[in-house]
Amino acid sequence: MTIAERRMSSQVLIDQASGRAFAALIRAHAAATRRLSAQLSADHGLTLSDYEVLLRLAHAPDRRMRRVDLAEQV
């Protein structure tokens, strides 16, 4: 096998490993999001979107925002 062929083979393996790692990250994110969503709903009757809105408002100056600014951020 030539040096160029070995490099190409190594690149393919790296790309495959990167793809598997990215897919695993996406699956983990989805699982964590489902668990958090279920817990928020059970404990507080909130969706993740509800929580994000409240979080943005909590961090806003004077805990207030114009609706248009809030909508843009969310």
mmCIF file of N, CA and C in Angstrom:
data_model
loop_
_atom_site.group_PDB
_atom_site.id
_atom_site.type_symbol
_atom_site.label_atom_id
_atom_site.label_comp_id
_atom_site.label_asym_id
_atom_site.label_seq_id
_atom_site.Cartn_x
_atom_site.Cartn_y
_atom_site.Cartn_z
ATOM 1 N N MET A 1 0.857 -1.171 0.000
ATOM 2 C CA MET A 1 0.000 0.000 0.000
ATOM 3 C C MET A 1 0.907 1.239 0.000
ATOM 4 N N THR A 2 0.574 2.184 -0.847
ATOM 5 C CA THR A 2 1.381 3.395 -0.943
ATOM 6 C C THR A 2 1.053 4.329 0.216
ATOM 7 N N ILE A 3 1.886 5.338 0.387
ATOM 8 C CA ILE A 3 1.663 6.338 1.435
ATOM 9 C C ILE A 3 0.339 7.063 1.194
ATOM 10 N N ALA A 4 0.073 7.393 -0.055
ATOM 11 C CA ALA A 4 -1.177 8.086 -0.388
ATOM 12 C C ALA A 4 -2.388 7.215 -0.059
ATOM 13 N N GLU A 5 -2.310 5.919 -0.342
ATOM 14 C CA GLU A 5 -3.413 5.006 -0.032
ATOM 15 C C GLU A 5 -3.606 4.872 1.476
ATOM 16 N N ARG A 6 -2.508 4.824 2.224
ATOM 17 C CA ARG A 6 -2.618 4.745 3.690
ATOM 18 C C ARG A 6 -3.245 6.004 4.259
ATOM 19 N N ARG A 7 -2.858 7.159 3.716
ATOM 20 C CA ARG A 7 -3.457 8.421 4.172
ATOM 21 C C ARG A 7 -4.959 8.431 3.900
ATOM 22 N N MET A 8 -5.328 7.999 2.705
ATOM 23 C CA MET A 8 -6.747 7.968 2.334
ATOM 24 C C MET A 8 -7.502 7.018 3.247
ATOM 25 N N SER A 9 -6.946 5.869 3.525
ATOM 26 C CA SER A 9 -7.575 4.892 4.410
ATOM 27 C C SER A 9 -7.725 5.465 5.818
ATOM 28 N N SER A 10 -6.694 6.146 6.302
ATOM 29 C CA SER A 10 -6.750 6.766 7.631
ATOM 30 C C SER A 10 -7.824 7.839 7.682
ATOM 31 N N GLN A 11 -7.922 8.628 6.617
ATOM 32 C CA GLN A 11 -8.927 9.694 6.569
ATOM 33 C C GLN A 11 -10.329 9.114 6.599
ATOM 34 N N VAL A 12 -10.554 8.039 5.883
ATOM 35 C CA VAL A 12 -11.871 7.391 5.878
ATOM 36 C C VAL A 12 -12.214 6.899 7.276
ATOM 37 N N LEU A 13 -11.265 6.288 7.969
ATOM 38 C CA LEU A 13 -11.507 5.798 9.330
ATOM 39 C C LEU A 13 -11.812 6.954 10.276
ATOM 40 N N ILE A 14 -11.075 8.058 10.131
ATOM 41 C CA ILE A 14 -11.322 9.229 10.974
ATOM 42 C C ILE A 14 -12.714 9.784 10.687
ATOM 43 N N ASP A 15 -13.076 9.889 9.400
ATOM 44 C CA ASP A 15 -14.403 10.395 9.048
ATOM 45 C C ASP A 15 -15.508 9.492 9.590
ATOM 46 N N GLN A 16 -15.309 8.177 9.524
ATOM 47 C CA GLN A 16 -16.303 7.248 10.059
ATOM 48 C C GLN A 16 -16.412 7.389 11.569
ATOM 49 N N ALA A 17 -15.281 7.508 12.243
ATOM 50 C CA ALA A 17 -15.289 7.668 13.697
ATOM 51 C C ALA A 17 -15.964 8.986 14.083
ATOM 52 N N SER A 18 -15.688 10.037 13.338
ATOM 53 C CA SER A 18 -16.320 11.333 13.604
ATOM 54 C C SER A 18 -17.826 11.245 13.407
ATOM 55 N N GLY A 19 -18.239 10.551 12.359
ATOM 56 C CA GLY A 19 -19.668 10.379 12.101
ATOM 57 C C GLY A 19 -20.355 9.609 13.208
ATOM 58 N N ARG A 20 -19.707 8.553 13.685
ATOM 59 C CA ARG A 20 -20.284 7.765 14.790
ATOM 60 C C ARG A 20 -20.356 8.599 16.066
ATOM 61 N N ALA A 21 -19.308 9.374 16.325
ATOM 62 C CA ALA A 21 -19.301 10.216 17.524
ATOM 63 C C ALA A 21 -20.401 11.268 17.451
ATOM 64 N N PHE A 22 -20.578 11.872 16.277
ATOM 65 C CA PHE A 22 -21.621 12.882 16.118
ATOM 66 C C PHE A 22 -23.005 12.264 16.290
ATOM 67 N N ALA A 23 -23.212 11.103 15.723
ATOM 68 C CA ALA A 23 -24.504 10.412 15.869
ATOM 69 C C ALA A 23 -24.769 10.084 17.338
ATOM 70 N N ALA A 24 -23.754 9.662 18.059
ATOM 71 C CA ALA A 24 -23.904 9.364 19.484
ATOM 72 C C ALA A 24 -24.254 10.631 20.265
ATOM 73 N N LEU A 25 -23.631 11.744 19.903
ATOM 74 C CA LEU A 25 -23.939 13.019 20.556
ATOM 75 C C LEU A 25 -25.391 13.416 20.318
ATOM 76 N N ILE A 26 -25.865 13.267 19.100
ATOM 77 C CA ILE A 26 -27.257 13.604 18.767
ATOM 78 C C ILE A 26 -28.225 12.720 19.550
ATOM 79 N N ARG A 27 -27.921 11.416 19.636
ATOM 80 C CA ARG A 27 -28.793 10.503 20.399
ATOM 81 C C ARG A 27 -28.803 10.879 21.877
ATOM 82 N N ALA A 28 -27.641 11.201 22.435
ATOM 83 C CA ALA A 28 -27.560 11.578 23.853
ATOM 84 C C ALA A 28 -28.338 12.864 24.108
ATOM 85 N N HIS A 29 -28.214 13.834 23.212
ATOM 86 C CA HIS A 29 -28.944 15.095 23.349
ATOM 87 C C HIS A 29 -30.453 14.845 23.327
ATOM 88 N N ALA A 30 -30.902 14.023 22.389
ATOM 89 C CA ALA A 30 -32.333 13.722 22.288
ATOM 90 C C ALA A 30 -32.835 13.028 23.553
ATOM 91 N N ALA A 31 -32.073 12.084 24.077
ATOM 92 C CA ALA A 31 -32.481 11.368 25.288
ATOM 93 C C ALA A 31 -32.534 12.317 26.487
ATOM 94 N N ALA A 32 -31.529 13.173 26.623
ATOM 95 C CA ALA A 32 -31.505 14.120 27.739
ATOM 96 C C ALA A 32 -32.659 15.107 27.625
ATOM 97 N N THR A 33 -32.947 15.555 26.420
ATOM 98 C CA THR A 33 -34.046 16.490 26.195
ATOM 99 C C THR A 33 -35.385 15.846 26.547
ATOM 100 N N ARG A 34 -35.577 14.593 26.141
ATOM 101 C CA ARG A 34 -36.828 13.896 26.489
ATOM 102 C C ARG A 34 -36.983 13.763 27.996
ATOM 103 N N ARG A 35 -35.908 13.387 28.680
ATOM 104 C CA ARG A 35 -35.985 13.222 30.143
ATOM 105 C C ARG A 35 -36.268 14.548 30.829
ATOM 106 N N LEU A 36 -35.569 15.598 30.424
ATOM 107 C CA LEU A 36 -35.782 16.908 31.027
ATOM 108 C C LEU A 36 -37.197 17.402 30.768
ATOM 109 N N SER A 37 -37.670 17.214 29.556
ATOM 110 C CA SER A 37 -39.018 17.644 29.204
ATOM 111 C C SER A 37 -40.064 16.916 30.048
ATOM 112 N N ALA A 38 -39.904 15.626 30.192
ATOM 113 C CA ALA A 38 -40.851 14.838 30.994
ATOM 114 C C ALA A 38 -40.820 15.283 32.456
ATOM 115 N N GLN A 39 -39.629 15.542 32.984
ATOM 116 C CA GLN A 39 -39.505 15.953 34.380
ATOM 117 C C GLN A 39 -40.110 17.338 34.607
ATOM 118 N N LEU A 40 -39.829 18.272 33.708
ATOM 119 C CA LEU A 40 -40.401 19.617 33.820
ATOM 120 C C LEU A 40 -41.926 19.571 33.769
ATOM 121 N N SER A 41 -42.433 18.761 32.863
ATOM 122 C CA SER A 41 -43.881 18.640 32.718
ATOM 123 C C SER A 41 -44.504 18.022 33.963
ATOM 124 N N ALA A 42 -43.898 16.962 34.468
ATOM 125 C CA ALA A 42 -44.443 16.276 35.649
ATOM 126 C C ALA A 42 -44.364 17.149 36.894
ATOM 127 N N ASP A 43 -43.248 17.826 37.076
ATOM 128 C CA ASP A 43 -43.035 18.607 38.300
ATOM 129 C C ASP A 43 -43.700 19.979 38.285
ATOM 130 N N HIS A 44 -43.733 20.611 37.101
ATOM 131 C CA HIS A 44 -44.161 22.009 37.066
ATOM 132 C C HIS A 44 -45.188 22.336 35.979
ATOM 133 N N GLY A 45 -45.532 21.357 35.152
ATOM 134 C CA GLY A 45 -46.466 21.619 34.073
ATOM 135 C C GLY A 45 -45.895 22.523 32.991
ATOM 136 N N LEU A 46 -44.570 22.523 32.849
ATOM 137 C CA LEU A 46 -43.906 23.377 31.869
ATOM 138 C C LEU A 46 -43.339 22.567 30.716
ATOM 139 N N THR A 47 -43.335 23.181 29.540
ATOM 140 C CA THR A 47 -42.607 22.604 28.419
ATOM 141 C C THR A 47 -41.193 23.180 28.427
ATOM 142 N N LEU A 48 -40.318 22.620 27.617
ATOM 143 C CA LEU A 48 -38.973 23.184 27.499
ATOM 144 C C LEU A 48 -39.022 24.605 26.958
ATOM 145 N N SER A 49 -39.951 24.864 26.049
ATOM 146 C CA SER A 49 -40.101 26.222 25.513
ATOM 147 C C SER A 49 -40.545 27.193 26.596
ATOM 148 N N ASP A 50 -41.484 26.764 27.435
ATOM 149 C CA ASP A 50 -41.913 27.593 28.568
ATOM 150 C C ASP A 50 -40.713 27.931 29.446
ATOM 151 N N TYR A 51 -39.926 26.910 29.751
ATOM 152 C CA TYR A 51 -38.771 27.099 30.618
ATOM 153 C C TYR A 51 -37.765 28.060 29.986
ATOM 154 N N GLU A 52 -37.542 27.919 28.682
ATOM 155 C CA GLU A 52 -36.595 28.813 28.010
ATOM 156 C C GLU A 52 -37.055 30.263 28.092
ATOM 157 N N VAL A 53 -38.344 30.496 27.903
ATOM 158 C CA VAL A 53 -38.883 31.852 28.010
ATOM 159 C C VAL A 53 -38.651 32.395 29.413
ATOM 160 N N LEU A 54 -38.970 31.599 30.423
ATOM 161 C CA LEU A 54 -38.764 32.048 31.810
ATOM 162 C C LEU A 54 -37.298 32.305 32.111
ATOM 163 N N LEU A 55 -36.422 31.473 31.593
ATOM 164 C CA LEU A 55 -34.990 31.645 31.799
ATOM 165 C C LEU A 55 -34.501 32.939 31.159
ATOM 166 N N ARG A 56 -34.947 33.213 29.931
ATOM 167 C CA ARG A 56 -34.558 34.458 29.251
ATOM 168 C C ARG A 56 -35.054 35.673 30.028
ATOM 169 N N LEU A 57 -36.284 35.599 30.518
ATOM 170 C CA LEU A 57 -36.818 36.715 31.294
ATOM 171 C C LEU A 57 -36.058 36.890 32.608
ATOM 172 N N ALA A 58 -35.694 35.792 33.232
ATOM 173 C CA ALA A 58 -34.964 35.870 34.502
ATOM 174 C C ALA A 58 -33.606 36.541 34.337
ATOM 175 N N HIS A 59 -32.998 36.405 33.157
ATOM 176 C CA HIS A 59 -31.676 36.986 32.923
ATOM 177 C C HIS A 59 -31.727 38.358 32.249
ATOM 178 N N ALA A 60 -32.919 38.819 31.911
ATOM 179 C CA ALA A 60 -33.069 40.121 31.260
ATOM 180 C C ALA A 60 -32.971 41.239 32.304
ATOM 181 N N PRO A 61 -32.527 42.418 31.863
ATOM 182 C CA PRO A 61 -32.516 43.559 32.792
ATOM 183 C C PRO A 61 -33.911 43.795 33.364
ATOM 184 N N ASP A 62 -33.997 43.942 34.650
ATOM 185 C CA ASP A 62 -35.271 44.130 35.361
ATOM 186 C C ASP A 62 -36.253 42.990 35.115
ATOM 187 N N ARG A 63 -35.725 41.865 34.619
ATOM 188 C CA ARG A 63 -36.544 40.683 34.328
ATOM 189 C C ARG A 63 -37.718 41.000 33.405
ATOM 190 N N ARG A 64 -37.461 41.907 32.464
ATOM 191 C CA ARG A 64 -38.489 42.316 31.514
ATOM 192 C C ARG A 64 -37.891 42.364 30.125
ATOM 193 N N MET A 65 -38.722 42.079 29.128
ATOM 194 C CA MET A 65 -38.325 42.195 27.726
ATOM 195 C C MET A 65 -39.553 42.540 26.908
ATOM 196 N N ARG A 66 -39.314 43.204 25.810
ATOM 197 C CA ARG A 66 -40.399 43.393 24.857
ATOM 198 C C ARG A 66 -40.700 42.046 24.225
ATOM 199 N N ARG A 67 -41.959 41.817 23.915
ATOM 200 C CA ARG A 67 -42.335 40.522 23.318
ATOM 201 C C ARG A 67 -41.559 40.234 22.051
ATOM 202 N N VAL A 68 -41.341 41.256 21.237
ATOM 203 C CA VAL A 68 -40.637 41.045 19.987
ATOM 204 C C VAL A 68 -39.187 40.616 20.237
ATOM 205 N N ASP A 69 -38.541 41.174 21.259
ATOM 206 C CA ASP A 69 -37.167 40.793 21.597
ATOM 207 C C ASP A 69 -37.124 39.380 22.155
ATOM 208 N N LEU A 70 -38.090 39.054 22.997
ATOM 209 C CA LEU A 70 -38.169 37.723 23.552
ATOM 210 C C LEU A 70 -38.393 36.683 22.436
ATOM 211 N N ALA A 71 -39.301 36.997 21.539
ATOM 212 C CA ALA A 71 -39.575 36.081 20.430
ATOM 213 C C ALA A 71 -38.339 35.888 19.561
ATOM 214 N N GLU A 72 -37.587 36.935 19.336
ATOM 215 C CA GLU A 72 -36.371 36.835 18.533
ATOM 216 C C GLU A 72 -35.332 35.923 19.194
ATOM 217 N N GLN A 73 -35.212 36.033 20.493
ATOM 218 C CA GLN A 73 -34.219 35.211 21.213
ATOM 219 C C GLN A 73 -34.638 33.745 21.318
ATOM 220 N N VAL A 74 -35.929 33.528 21.480
ATOM 221 C CA VAL A 74 -36.412 32.166 21.627
ATOM 222 C C VAL A 74 -36.545 31.536 20.264
#
